[in-house]
mmCIF file of C-alpha atoms and ligand atoms in Angstrom:
data_model
loop_
_atom_site.group_PDB
_atom_site.id
_atom_site.type_symbol
_atom_site.label_atom_id
_atom_site.label_comp_id
_atom_site.label_asym_id
_atom_site.label_seq_id
_atom_site.Cartn_x
_atom_site.Cartn_y
_atom_site.Cartn_z
ATOM 1 C CA MET A 1 -51.413 34.135 95.708
ATOM 2 C CA ASP A 2 -47.883 35.345 95.056
ATOM 3 C CA LEU A 3 -44.881 33.334 96.147
ATOM 4 C CA LEU A 4 -41.687 34.817 97.486
ATOM 5 C CA GLU A 5 -38.647 34.234 95.289
ATOM 6 C CA TYR A 6 -37.338 31.371 97.393
ATOM 7 C CA GLN A 7 -40.726 29.653 97.504
ATOM 8 C CA GLY A 8 -40.858 29.947 93.718
ATOM 9 C CA LYS A 9 -37.364 28.505 93.459
ATOM 10 C CA GLN A 10 -38.316 25.569 95.665
ATOM 11 C CA LEU A 11 -41.234 24.931 93.331
ATOM 12 C CA PHE A 12 -38.850 25.193 90.343
ATOM 13 C CA ALA A 13 -36.424 22.732 91.922
ATOM 14 C CA ARG A 14 -39.218 20.199 92.367
ATOM 15 C CA ALA A 15 -40.104 20.625 88.686
ATOM 16 C CA GLY A 16 -36.511 20.024 87.568
ATOM 17 C CA VAL A 17 -35.499 23.634 86.872
ATOM 18 C CA ALA A 18 -31.922 24.366 87.931
ATOM 19 C CA VAL A 19 -31.703 26.982 90.704
ATOM 20 C CA PRO A 20 -28.770 28.038 92.894
ATOM 21 C CA GLU A 21 -28.559 26.310 96.259
ATOM 22 C CA GLY A 22 -29.703 28.398 99.147
ATOM 23 C CA GLU A 23 -31.401 28.776 102.487
ATOM 24 C CA ALA A 24 -34.004 31.175 103.849
ATOM 25 C CA ALA A 25 -33.244 33.084 107.057
ATOM 26 C CA GLY A 26 -35.281 35.376 109.279
ATOM 27 C CA SER A 27 -32.497 36.782 111.461
ATOM 28 C CA VAL A 28 -28.935 38.016 111.000
ATOM 29 C CA GLU A 29 -27.550 35.050 112.992
ATOM 30 C CA ASP A 30 -29.474 32.569 110.864
ATOM 31 C CA ALA A 31 -28.351 34.317 107.691
ATOM 32 C CA VAL A 32 -24.687 34.176 108.713
ATOM 33 C CA ALA A 33 -25.016 30.490 109.590
ATOM 34 C CA ALA A 34 -26.791 29.824 106.280
ATOM 35 C CA ALA A 35 -24.040 31.654 104.398
ATOM 36 C CA GLY A 36 -21.466 29.445 106.122
ATOM 37 C CA ARG A 37 -23.246 26.338 104.850
ATOM 38 C CA VAL A 38 -23.947 27.717 101.370
ATOM 39 C CA GLY A 39 -20.333 28.881 101.012
ATOM 40 C CA PHE A 40 -18.739 32.077 99.741
ATOM 41 C CA PRO A 41 -19.228 34.115 97.710
ATOM 42 C CA CYS A 42 -22.949 34.111 98.321
ATOM 43 C CA VAL A 43 -25.788 36.491 97.566
ATOM 44 C CA ILE A 44 -28.130 37.831 100.266
ATOM 45 C CA LYS A 45 -31.522 38.559 98.729
ATOM 46 C CA ALA A 46 -34.454 40.395 100.329
ATOM 47 C CA GLN A 47 -37.633 38.318 100.178
ATOM 48 C CA VAL A 48 -40.454 40.689 99.357
ATOM 49 C CA LEU A 49 -43.203 40.448 96.774
ATOM 50 C CA ILE A 50 -41.853 43.054 94.376
ATOM 51 C CA GLY A 51 -39.228 43.238 91.662
ATOM 52 C CA GLY A 52 -36.443 45.768 91.373
ATOM 53 C CA ARG A 53 -34.944 44.619 94.658
ATOM 54 C CA GLY A 54 -31.463 44.823 93.156
ATOM 55 C CA LYS A 55 -31.787 48.541 92.412
ATOM 56 C CA ALA A 56 -33.393 49.162 95.815
ATOM 57 C CA GLY A 57 -30.363 47.748 97.639
ATOM 58 C CA GLY A 58 -32.056 44.498 98.609
ATOM 59 C CA ILE A 59 -29.565 42.189 96.879
ATOM 60 C CA LYS A 60 -25.928 42.078 97.967
ATOM 61 C CA LEU A 61 -22.935 39.868 97.326
ATOM 62 C CA ALA A 62 -21.040 38.637 100.386
ATOM 63 C CA LYS A 63 -17.448 37.421 100.083
ATOM 64 C CA ASP A 64 -17.092 36.283 103.695
ATOM 65 C CA ALA A 65 -18.990 35.887 106.956
ATOM 66 C CA GLY A 66 -18.353 39.505 107.945
ATOM 67 C CA GLU A 67 -19.929 40.785 104.753
ATOM 68 C CA ALA A 68 -22.815 38.327 105.099
ATOM 69 C CA ARG A 69 -23.472 39.731 108.580
ATOM 70 C CA ALA A 70 -23.318 43.335 107.413
ATOM 71 C CA HIS A 71 -25.566 42.762 104.392
ATOM 72 C CA ALA A 72 -28.125 40.635 106.240
ATOM 73 C CA GLY A 73 -28.208 43.290 108.969
ATOM 74 C CA ALA A 74 -28.831 46.030 106.435
ATOM 75 C CA ILE A 75 -31.415 44.128 104.404
ATOM 76 C CA LEU A 76 -33.504 42.553 107.187
ATOM 77 C CA GLY A 77 -35.971 45.137 108.405
ATOM 78 C CA MET A 78 -35.420 47.318 105.351
ATOM 79 C CA ASP A 79 -38.476 48.874 103.665
ATOM 80 C CA ILE A 80 -38.392 48.318 99.925
ATOM 81 C CA ARG A 81 -40.473 50.102 97.341
ATOM 82 C CA GLY A 82 -41.279 48.672 93.932
ATOM 83 C CA PRO A 83 -40.171 50.331 90.702
ATOM 84 C CA ARG A 84 -43.583 52.016 90.412
ATOM 85 C CA GLY A 85 -43.615 53.156 94.022
ATOM 86 C CA GLU A 86 -45.532 50.117 95.329
ATOM 87 C CA GLY A 87 -45.243 49.340 98.983
ATOM 88 C CA PRO A 88 -43.157 49.862 101.013
ATOM 89 C CA PHE A 89 -42.666 46.202 101.875
ATOM 90 C CA ARG A 90 -40.685 45.348 104.989
ATOM 91 C CA VAL A 91 -38.102 42.592 104.646
ATOM 92 C CA HIS A 92 -38.717 39.832 107.192
ATOM 93 C CA GLN A 93 -36.688 37.144 105.450
ATOM 94 C CA VAL A 94 -33.605 36.883 103.279
ATOM 95 C CA TRP A 95 -32.646 34.135 100.885
ATOM 96 C CA VAL A 96 -28.960 33.260 101.035
ATOM 97 C CA GLU A 97 -27.773 31.541 97.903
ATOM 98 C CA ALA A 98 -24.551 30.527 96.223
ATOM 99 C CA ALA A 99 -23.381 33.346 93.943
ATOM 100 C CA SER A 100 -23.473 32.657 90.236
ATOM 101 C CA GLU A 101 -21.023 33.729 87.579
ATOM 102 C CA ILE A 102 -23.177 35.217 84.871
ATOM 103 C CA ASP A 103 -22.318 34.881 81.175
ATOM 104 C CA ALA A 104 -25.718 35.898 79.801
ATOM 105 C CA GLU A 105 -29.062 37.030 81.206
ATOM 106 C CA TYR A 106 -32.234 35.887 79.443
ATOM 107 C CA TYR A 107 -35.885 36.410 80.237
ATOM 108 C CA ALA A 108 -38.514 33.674 80.364
ATOM 109 C CA SER A 109 -42.123 33.772 81.432
ATOM 110 C CA ILE A 110 -45.351 31.876 81.131
ATOM 111 C CA ILE A 111 -48.589 33.701 81.698
ATOM 112 C CA LEU A 112 -52.181 32.656 81.435
ATOM 113 C CA ASP A 113 -53.402 34.653 78.445
ATOM 114 C CA ARG A 114 -57.062 34.839 79.330
ATOM 115 C CA SER A 115 -58.133 36.436 76.055
ATOM 116 C CA ALA A 116 -56.575 33.570 74.081
ATOM 117 C CA LYS A 117 -57.630 31.037 76.734
ATOM 118 C CA LYS A 118 -54.119 29.622 76.549
ATOM 119 C CA PRO A 119 -50.831 29.873 78.367
ATOM 120 C CA LEU A 120 -48.392 32.181 76.617
ATOM 121 C CA VAL A 121 -44.660 31.513 76.707
ATOM 122 C CA ILE A 122 -42.368 34.521 76.354
ATOM 123 C CA LEU A 123 -38.642 34.230 75.880
ATOM 124 C CA SER A 124 -36.004 36.874 75.273
ATOM 125 C CA ARG A 125 -32.252 36.968 75.122
ATOM 126 C CA MET A 126 -32.431 40.480 76.598
ATOM 127 C CA GLY A 127 -33.103 39.566 80.220
ATOM 128 C CA GLY A 128 -32.134 41.191 83.483
ATOM 129 C CA MET A 129 -33.635 44.505 82.462
ATOM 130 C CA ASN A 130 -37.056 45.965 82.609
ATOM 131 C CA VAL A 131 -38.980 43.780 80.203
ATOM 132 C CA GLU A 132 -41.649 46.420 79.556
ATOM 133 C CA GLU A 133 -38.866 48.624 78.252
ATOM 134 C CA ILE A 134 -37.570 45.917 75.932
ATOM 135 C CA ALA A 135 -41.080 45.262 74.667
ATOM 136 C CA GLU A 136 -41.314 48.933 73.708
ATOM 137 C CA THR A 137 -37.898 49.596 72.244
ATOM 138 C CA ASP A 138 -37.201 46.206 70.660
ATOM 139 C CA PRO A 139 -40.398 44.136 70.394
ATOM 140 C CA ASP A 140 -38.667 41.574 68.171
ATOM 141 C CA ALA A 141 -36.410 40.677 71.061
ATOM 142 C CA LEU A 142 -39.394 39.010 72.745
ATOM 143 C CA VAL A 143 -40.625 35.756 71.261
ATOM 144 C CA ARG A 144 -44.196 34.954 72.214
ATOM 145 C CA ARG A 145 -45.784 31.575 71.631
ATOM 146 C CA HIS A 146 -49.139 30.263 72.816
ATOM 147 C CA VAL A 147 -49.347 26.723 74.097
ATOM 148 C CA HIS A 148 -52.457 24.651 73.719
ATOM 149 C CA PRO A 149 -53.386 23.487 77.216
ATOM 150 C CA ARG A 150 -54.335 20.049 75.893
ATOM 151 C CA ASP A 151 -50.976 19.447 74.215
ATOM 152 C CA GLY A 152 -48.649 21.138 76.692
ATOM 153 C CA LEU A 153 -45.209 22.350 75.665
ATOM 154 C CA ALA A 154 -43.185 19.802 73.694
ATOM 155 C CA LEU A 155 -39.388 19.921 73.674
ATOM 156 C CA ASP A 156 -39.315 20.584 69.906
ATOM 157 C CA GLU A 157 -41.596 23.565 70.282
ATOM 158 C CA ALA A 158 -39.486 24.857 73.146
ATOM 159 C CA ARG A 159 -36.327 24.506 71.011
ATOM 160 C CA SER A 160 -37.954 26.453 68.206
ATOM 161 C CA ILE A 161 -38.871 29.236 70.663
ATOM 162 C CA ALA A 162 -35.263 29.328 71.877
ATOM 163 C CA ILE A 163 -33.893 29.446 68.321
ATOM 164 C CA ASP A 164 -36.314 32.231 67.338
ATOM 165 C CA ALA A 165 -35.245 34.193 70.397
ATOM 166 C CA GLY A 166 -31.631 34.043 69.280
ATOM 167 C CA ILE A 167 -30.462 32.112 72.322
ATOM 168 C CA ASP A 168 -26.766 31.131 72.135
ATOM 169 C CA GLU A 169 -26.596 27.898 70.151
ATOM 170 C CA ASP A 170 -24.755 25.848 72.758
ATOM 171 C CA VAL A 171 -27.501 26.480 75.342
ATOM 172 C CA VAL A 172 -30.583 26.134 73.132
ATOM 173 C CA ASP A 173 -31.185 22.643 74.495
ATOM 174 C CA GLY A 174 -30.626 23.799 78.061
ATOM 175 C CA VAL A 175 -33.068 26.686 77.679
ATOM 176 C CA ALA A 176 -35.607 24.481 75.907
ATOM 177 C CA GLY A 177 -35.393 21.913 78.714
ATOM 178 C CA ILE A 178 -36.002 24.639 81.268
ATOM 179 C CA LEU A 179 -38.994 26.010 79.350
ATOM 180 C CA VAL A 180 -40.546 22.549 79.327
ATOM 181 C CA ALA A 181 -39.900 22.134 83.053
ATOM 182 C CA LEU A 182 -41.293 25.621 83.767
ATOM 183 C CA TYR A 183 -44.381 24.770 81.768
ATOM 184 C CA GLY A 184 -44.758 21.634 83.880
ATOM 185 C CA ALA A 185 -44.487 23.715 87.045
ATOM 186 C CA PHE A 186 -47.025 26.199 85.654
ATOM 187 C CA ASN A 187 -49.493 23.494 84.755
ATOM 188 C CA ASP A 188 -49.091 21.220 87.761
ATOM 189 C CA ASN A 189 -49.397 24.036 90.292
ATOM 190 C CA ASP A 190 -52.279 25.952 88.675
ATOM 191 C CA ALA A 191 -50.049 28.979 88.236
ATOM 192 C CA THR A 192 -51.270 32.053 86.384
ATOM 193 C CA LEU A 193 -47.780 33.533 86.105
ATOM 194 C CA ILE A 194 -44.228 32.275 86.167
ATOM 195 C CA GLU A 195 -41.482 34.756 85.421
ATOM 196 C CA VAL A 196 -37.748 34.145 85.458
ATOM 197 C CA ASN A 197 -35.736 37.322 85.082
ATOM 198 C CA PRO A 198 -32.927 36.708 84.709
ATOM 199 C CA LEU A 199 -32.655 33.188 83.410
ATOM 200 C CA ILE A 200 -28.889 33.016 83.302
ATOM 201 C CA VAL A 201 -26.178 31.166 81.475
ATOM 202 C CA THR A 202 -23.334 30.565 83.923
ATOM 203 C CA ALA A 203 -19.627 30.663 83.140
ATOM 204 C CA ASP A 204 -19.886 26.853 82.825
ATOM 205 C CA ARG A 205 -22.655 27.342 80.256
ATOM 206 C CA GLU A 206 -25.361 25.982 82.510
ATOM 207 C CA VAL A 207 -28.847 27.467 82.368
ATOM 208 C CA VAL A 208 -30.093 28.489 85.817
ATOM 209 C CA ALA A 209 -33.136 30.372 87.101
ATOM 210 C CA LEU A 210 -31.653 33.242 89.123
ATOM 211 C CA ASP A 211 -34.952 34.830 90.076
ATOM 212 C CA ALA A 212 -38.488 33.506 90.428
ATOM 213 C CA LYS A 213 -41.822 35.236 90.351
ATOM 214 C CA VAL A 214 -44.763 32.886 90.708
ATOM 215 C CA THR A 215 -48.474 33.543 91.092
ATOM 216 C CA ILE A 216 -50.782 30.662 91.926
ATOM 217 C CA ASP A 217 -54.488 30.794 91.204
ATOM 218 C CA GLY A 218 -55.934 31.274 94.688
ATOM 219 C CA ALA A 219 -59.119 29.416 93.727
ATOM 220 C CA ALA A 220 -57.024 26.287 93.046
ATOM 221 C CA LEU A 221 -55.205 26.259 96.384
ATOM 222 C CA PHE A 222 -57.525 23.598 97.767
ATOM 223 C CA ARG A 223 -55.758 21.057 95.592
ATOM 224 C CA HIS A 224 -52.244 22.185 96.503
ATOM 225 C CA GLU A 225 -51.914 21.512 100.184
ATOM 226 C CA GLU A 226 -48.216 22.351 100.329
ATOM 227 C CA LEU A 227 -48.804 25.723 98.633
ATOM 228 C CA ALA A 228 -51.871 26.548 100.721
ATOM 229 C CA ALA A 229 -49.736 25.928 103.813
ATOM 230 C CA ILE A 230 -47.195 28.612 102.886
ATOM 231 C CA GLU A 231 -49.801 31.317 102.572
ATOM 232 C CA ASP A 232 -48.434 33.723 105.180
ATOM 233 C CA PRO A 233 -50.833 35.365 107.575
ATOM 234 C CA PRO A 234 -50.951 39.079 106.711
ATOM 235 C CA GLU A 235 -48.240 40.846 108.663
ATOM 236 C CA ASP A 236 -49.958 44.162 109.063
ATOM 237 C CA PRO A 237 -51.916 44.218 112.364
ATOM 238 C CA GLN A 238 -54.908 46.043 110.831
ATOM 239 C CA GLU A 239 -55.025 43.569 107.948
ATOM 240 C CA ARG A 240 -54.945 40.675 110.376
ATOM 241 C CA LEU A 241 -57.710 42.207 112.484
ATOM 242 C CA ALA A 242 -59.840 42.934 109.407
ATOM 243 C CA LYS A 243 -59.358 39.396 108.132
ATOM 244 C CA GLU A 244 -60.395 37.969 111.493
ATOM 245 C CA LYS A 245 -63.551 40.057 111.355
ATOM 246 C CA GLY A 246 -64.259 39.161 107.749
ATOM 247 C CA LEU A 247 -63.953 42.735 106.445
ATOM 248 C CA THR A 248 -62.439 43.878 103.174
ATOM 249 C CA TYR A 249 -59.574 46.165 104.100
ATOM 250 C CA VAL A 250 -56.892 47.775 101.971
ATOM 251 C CA LYS A 251 -53.971 49.566 103.553
ATOM 252 C CA LEU A 252 -52.589 52.704 101.933
ATOM 253 C CA ASP A 253 -50.005 55.291 102.868
ATOM 254 C CA GLY A 254 -51.788 58.417 104.090
ATOM 255 C CA ASN A 255 -53.676 59.565 107.182
ATOM 256 C CA VAL A 256 -57.388 59.589 106.199
ATOM 257 C CA GLY A 257 -59.281 56.440 107.090
ATOM 258 C CA ILE A 258 -62.084 55.632 104.674
ATOM 259 C CA LEU A 259 -65.126 53.579 105.412
ATOM 260 C CA GLY A 260 -67.963 52.985 103.008
ATOM 261 C CA ASN A 261 -70.628 50.480 102.142
ATOM 262 C CA GLY A 262 -69.777 48.678 98.939
ATOM 263 C CA ALA A 263 -66.466 48.434 97.103
ATOM 264 C CA GLY A 264 -67.483 50.867 94.356
ATOM 265 C CA LEU A 265 -68.440 53.603 96.802
ATOM 266 C CA CYS A 266 -65.189 53.041 98.721
ATOM 267 C CA MET A 267 -63.159 53.438 95.545
ATOM 268 C CA SER A 268 -64.891 56.643 94.491
ATOM 269 C CA THR A 269 -64.553 57.982 98.038
ATOM 270 C CA LEU A 270 -60.798 57.403 97.758
ATOM 271 C CA ASP A 271 -60.740 59.444 94.562
ATOM 272 C CA VAL A 272 -62.787 62.272 96.017
ATOM 273 C CA VAL A 273 -60.569 62.462 99.109
ATOM 274 C CA ALA A 274 -57.457 62.481 96.917
ATOM 275 C CA ASN A 275 -59.060 65.222 94.814
ATOM 276 C CA ALA A 276 -59.695 67.280 97.932
ATOM 277 C CA GLY A 277 -55.949 67.122 98.588
ATOM 278 C CA GLY A 278 -56.111 64.280 101.098
ATOM 279 C CA ASP A 279 -54.048 61.177 101.486
ATOM 280 C CA PRO A 280 -56.059 58.012 102.216
ATOM 281 C CA ALA A 281 -54.605 55.720 104.910
ATOM 282 C CA ASN A 282 -56.788 52.761 104.066
ATOM 283 C CA PHE A 283 -60.218 51.856 102.973
ATOM 284 C CA LEU A 284 -62.610 49.459 104.466
ATOM 285 C CA ASP A 285 -65.756 48.142 102.925
ATOM 286 C CA ALA A 286 -68.349 47.648 105.629
ATOM 287 C CA GLY A 287 -70.433 45.773 103.085
ATOM 288 C CA GLY A 288 -74.136 45.834 102.429
ATOM 289 C CA GLY A 289 -76.395 45.794 105.436
ATOM 290 C CA SER A 290 -73.821 47.452 107.696
ATOM 291 C CA LYS A 291 -75.417 46.437 110.956
ATOM 292 C CA ALA A 292 -74.153 47.861 114.216
ATOM 293 C CA ASP A 293 -71.663 45.052 114.859
ATOM 294 C CA ALA A 294 -70.066 45.444 111.445
ATOM 295 C CA ILE A 295 -69.690 49.188 112.015
ATOM 296 C CA VAL A 296 -68.140 48.678 115.436
ATOM 297 C CA ASP A 297 -65.684 46.191 113.913
ATOM 298 C CA ALA A 298 -64.907 48.477 111.001
ATOM 299 C CA LEU A 299 -64.243 51.531 113.177
ATOM 300 C CA GLU A 300 -62.112 49.407 115.485
ATOM 301 C CA VAL A 301 -59.930 48.249 112.586
ATOM 302 C CA ILE A 302 -59.598 51.711 111.039
ATOM 303 C CA THR A 303 -58.796 53.582 114.236
ATOM 304 C CA SER A 304 -56.263 50.972 115.349
ATOM 305 C CA ASP A 305 -53.957 52.267 112.597
ATOM 306 C CA PRO A 306 -51.805 54.888 114.363
ATOM 307 C CA LYS A 307 -51.370 56.822 111.109
ATOM 308 C CA VAL A 308 -55.078 57.631 110.885
ATOM 309 C CA THR A 309 -55.829 61.183 112.035
ATOM 310 C CA ALA A 310 -59.412 61.431 110.763
ATOM 311 C CA VAL A 311 -62.017 59.079 109.341
ATOM 312 C CA LEU A 312 -64.588 59.554 106.625
ATOM 313 C CA PHE A 313 -67.624 57.302 106.747
ATOM 314 C CA ASN A 314 -69.461 57.506 103.470
ATOM 315 C CA ILE A 315 -72.802 55.739 103.298
ATOM 316 C CA PHE A 316 -75.184 55.596 100.459
ATOM 317 C CA GLY A 317 -78.273 53.902 101.796
ATOM 318 C CA GLY A 318 -80.079 51.471 99.560
ATOM 319 C CA ILE A 319 -80.620 48.126 101.203
ATOM 320 C CA THR A 320 -78.425 49.599 103.908
ATOM 321 C CA ARG A 321 -80.646 51.872 105.975
ATOM 322 C CA CYS A 322 -79.058 55.064 107.216
ATOM 323 C CA ASP A 323 -80.895 54.929 110.569
ATOM 324 C CA GLU A 324 -79.348 51.482 111.162
ATOM 325 C CA VAL A 325 -75.945 52.884 110.310
ATOM 326 C CA ALA A 326 -76.475 55.817 112.679
ATOM 327 C CA LYS A 327 -77.361 53.386 115.477
ATOM 328 C CA GLY A 328 -74.199 51.459 114.666
ATOM 329 C CA ILE A 329 -72.087 54.600 114.875
ATOM 330 C CA ILE A 330 -73.644 55.568 118.205
ATOM 331 C CA GLU A 331 -72.999 52.077 119.539
ATOM 332 C CA ALA A 332 -69.425 52.159 118.213
ATOM 333 C CA TYR A 333 -68.783 55.370 120.169
ATOM 334 C CA GLY A 334 -69.775 53.491 123.290
ATOM 335 C CA ARG A 335 -67.572 50.482 122.546
ATOM 336 C CA VAL A 336 -64.526 51.763 120.646
ATOM 337 C CA GLU A 337 -62.229 54.488 121.814
ATOM 338 C CA MET A 338 -62.773 57.082 119.090
ATOM 339 C CA ASP A 339 -59.814 59.389 119.539
ATOM 340 C CA VAL A 340 -59.914 60.818 116.007
ATOM 341 C CA PRO A 341 -62.637 62.914 114.367
ATOM 342 C CA LEU A 342 -65.203 61.121 112.234
ATOM 343 C CA VAL A 343 -66.941 62.777 109.312
ATOM 344 C CA VAL A 344 -70.176 61.083 108.340
ATOM 345 C CA ARG A 345 -72.069 61.522 105.147
ATOM 346 C CA LEU A 346 -75.391 59.726 105.151
ATOM 347 C CA ASP A 347 -77.443 59.711 102.018
ATOM 348 C CA GLY A 348 -80.208 57.506 100.664
ATOM 349 C CA THR A 349 -82.687 55.292 102.493
ATOM 350 C CA ASN A 350 -83.773 56.778 105.837
ATOM 351 C CA SER A 351 -81.002 59.358 105.832
ATOM 352 C CA GLU A 352 -83.112 61.989 107.604
ATOM 353 C CA GLU A 353 -83.881 59.621 110.444
ATOM 354 C CA GLY A 354 -80.203 58.671 110.617
ATOM 355 C CA LEU A 355 -79.058 62.273 110.790
ATOM 356 C CA ARG A 356 -81.642 63.015 113.478
ATOM 357 C CA LEU A 357 -80.367 60.115 115.613
ATOM 358 C CA LEU A 358 -76.783 61.316 115.270
ATOM 359 C CA ALA A 359 -77.743 64.906 116.135
ATOM 360 C CA GLU A 360 -79.586 63.697 119.258
ATOM 361 C CA ALA A 361 -76.629 61.636 120.396
ATOM 362 C CA SER A 362 -74.314 64.680 119.995
ATOM 363 C CA LEU A 363 -71.146 62.615 119.895
ATOM 364 C CA ASP A 364 -67.742 64.195 120.478
ATOM 365 C CA GLY A 365 -65.674 64.580 117.334
ATOM 366 C CA LEU A 366 -68.506 63.595 115.014
ATOM 367 C CA HIS A 367 -69.138 65.818 111.999
ATOM 368 C CA ASN A 368 -71.877 65.655 109.396
ATOM 369 C CA ALA A 369 -71.563 66.511 105.762
ATOM 370 C CA ALA A 370 -74.337 66.602 103.220
ATOM 371 C CA THR A 371 -72.331 65.802 100.105
ATOM 372 C CA MET A 372 -69.475 63.509 99.260
ATOM 373 C CA LEU A 373 -67.242 66.382 98.176
ATOM 374 C CA GLY A 374 -68.119 68.385 101.284
ATOM 375 C CA ALA A 375 -67.348 65.356 103.444
ATOM 376 C CA ALA A 376 -64.010 64.856 101.703
ATOM 377 C CA GLU A 377 -62.996 68.490 102.171
ATOM 378 C CA ARG A 378 -63.973 68.392 105.815
ATOM 379 C CA VAL A 379 -62.101 65.191 106.593
ATOM 380 C CA VAL A 380 -58.951 66.424 104.854
ATOM 381 C CA GLU A 381 -59.106 69.637 106.889
ATOM 382 C CA LEU A 382 -59.525 67.649 110.124
ATOM 383 C CA ALA A 383 -56.861 65.091 109.227
ATOM 384 C CA ASN A 384 -54.239 67.721 108.478
ATOM 385 C CA GLY A 385 -55.281 70.309 111.038
HETATM 386 P P1 LIG B 1 -34.907 41.786 91.241
HETATM 387 O O1 LIG B 1 -34.049 43.008 91.108
HETATM 388 O O2 LIG B 1 -35.886 41.934 92.365
HETATM 389 O O3 LIG B 1 -35.562 41.379 89.964
HETATM 390 O O4 LIG B 1 -33.923 40.594 91.690
HETATM 391 P P2 LIG B 1 -33.059 39.555 90.841
HETATM 392 O O5 LIG B 1 -33.057 38.284 91.586
HETATM 393 O O6 LIG B 1 -33.511 39.505 89.429
HETATM 394 O O7 LIG B 1 -31.605 40.145 90.922
HETATM 395 C C1 LIG B 1 -31.276 41.371 90.313
HETATM 396 C C2 LIG B 1 -29.914 41.299 89.673
HETATM 397 O O8 LIG B 1 -28.917 40.982 90.633
HETATM 398 C C3 LIG B 1 -29.800 40.200 88.610
HETATM 399 O O9 LIG B 1 -30.278 40.629 87.375
HETATM 400 C C4 LIG B 1 -28.324 39.938 88.604
HETATM 401 O O10 LIG B 1 -27.687 40.819 87.705
HETATM 402 C C5 LIG B 1 -27.877 40.286 90.027
HETATM 403 N N1 LIG B 1 -27.605 39.008 90.758
HETATM 404 C C6 LIG B 1 -28.469 38.297 91.498
HETATM 405 N N2 LIG B 1 -27.874 37.177 91.958
HETATM 406 C C7 LIG B 1 -26.615 37.180 91.468
HETATM 407 C C8 LIG B 1 -25.488 36.298 91.549
HETATM 408 O O11 LIG B 1 -25.510 35.247 92.155
HETATM 409 N N3 LIG B 1 -24.336 36.681 90.915
HETATM 410 C C9 LIG B 1 -24.258 37.848 90.222
HETATM 411 N N4 LIG B 1 -23.104 38.148 89.620
HETATM 412 N N5 LIG B 1 -25.273 38.698 90.109
HETATM 413 C C10 LIG B 1 -26.439 38.376 90.720
HETATM 414 MN MN1 LIG B 2 -35.494 39.776 88.723
#
């Protein structure tokens, strides 16, 4: 589970890591009021689960209430894409925090290095930039040190990391203290990732976490009530519906809905549709078995996405019997309003019986295809036609 920046900062504050004071707001009015309390200048920051918000226009400095209003208005409701094209993510909340005067920008992170079975602390004096880039062009600028989970991170060790990283001498103790506190936060909250980029030195030579990226191990949430409580319900209506029905659903950008039985088949169906020149809108794993009810639910979720203009249902029958699936499809046509064409490819156990049932039912907008590639080509044609 990923935390929004401000949730991460609240967790940092509890662990004794210095963060700027701020308030979260979900509307322009609330943001302006928050800015008034935080004081000016303040920074209005989009709260979405991706980095690169600064470059995307999601972080703005406000010198007075008028600017706070303008920036909050522009940022709330904005769709932000990640640096690698992830998303878009819509901004539902901003974090309004006191602006910092930045003397230096460092980078600090702690990740669970599964191959070493140990947390790995990374520190660099070259923060604020794309850390992957630094790792490539100047690998020595990143100091990496494993921590034994039994011993934890001692202050001496943290100081030695800071010295190796070439941190300004007067703030070595400050940075070391923060590393120790971050390690505490990592350990106490069952985090798998904590990243602070930038970790800044202010004009007063204080070390402050200006950004926070935190991932908590979802399997450990049962012992972190306060973290489990902030797990937002998915905002996307299809995701919410799928979750309610216990289906595995992934939303994508295009217009072809994809339904399959089994995650592996769904993934390869995505690839085949993309290869045929199509643009998947989502994929939904109807799971093994795929009884009528599951198919009705699945088609309901997929067709409730207004972007979907055609659906491909790819079934490879094993334990799942194609005649059962066909009955499910026929039932779904009776119960769900199917206003987009559906291409069905049935293969495997009882596929002939399944195809016969579908042919008998002669459903409007239903198309058969014998092969996966043929089905993909057909659905792309229908989706774009
Ligand atoms: P990200 O782009 O999503 O990683 O968001 P960050 O929180 O890291 O902010 C991006 C950049 O905005 C930082 O690297 C800073 O340079 C700048 N920034 C953020 N907050 C402040 C602030 O309070 N004062 C100043 N001067 N710059 C800030
Ligand atoms: Mn950042």
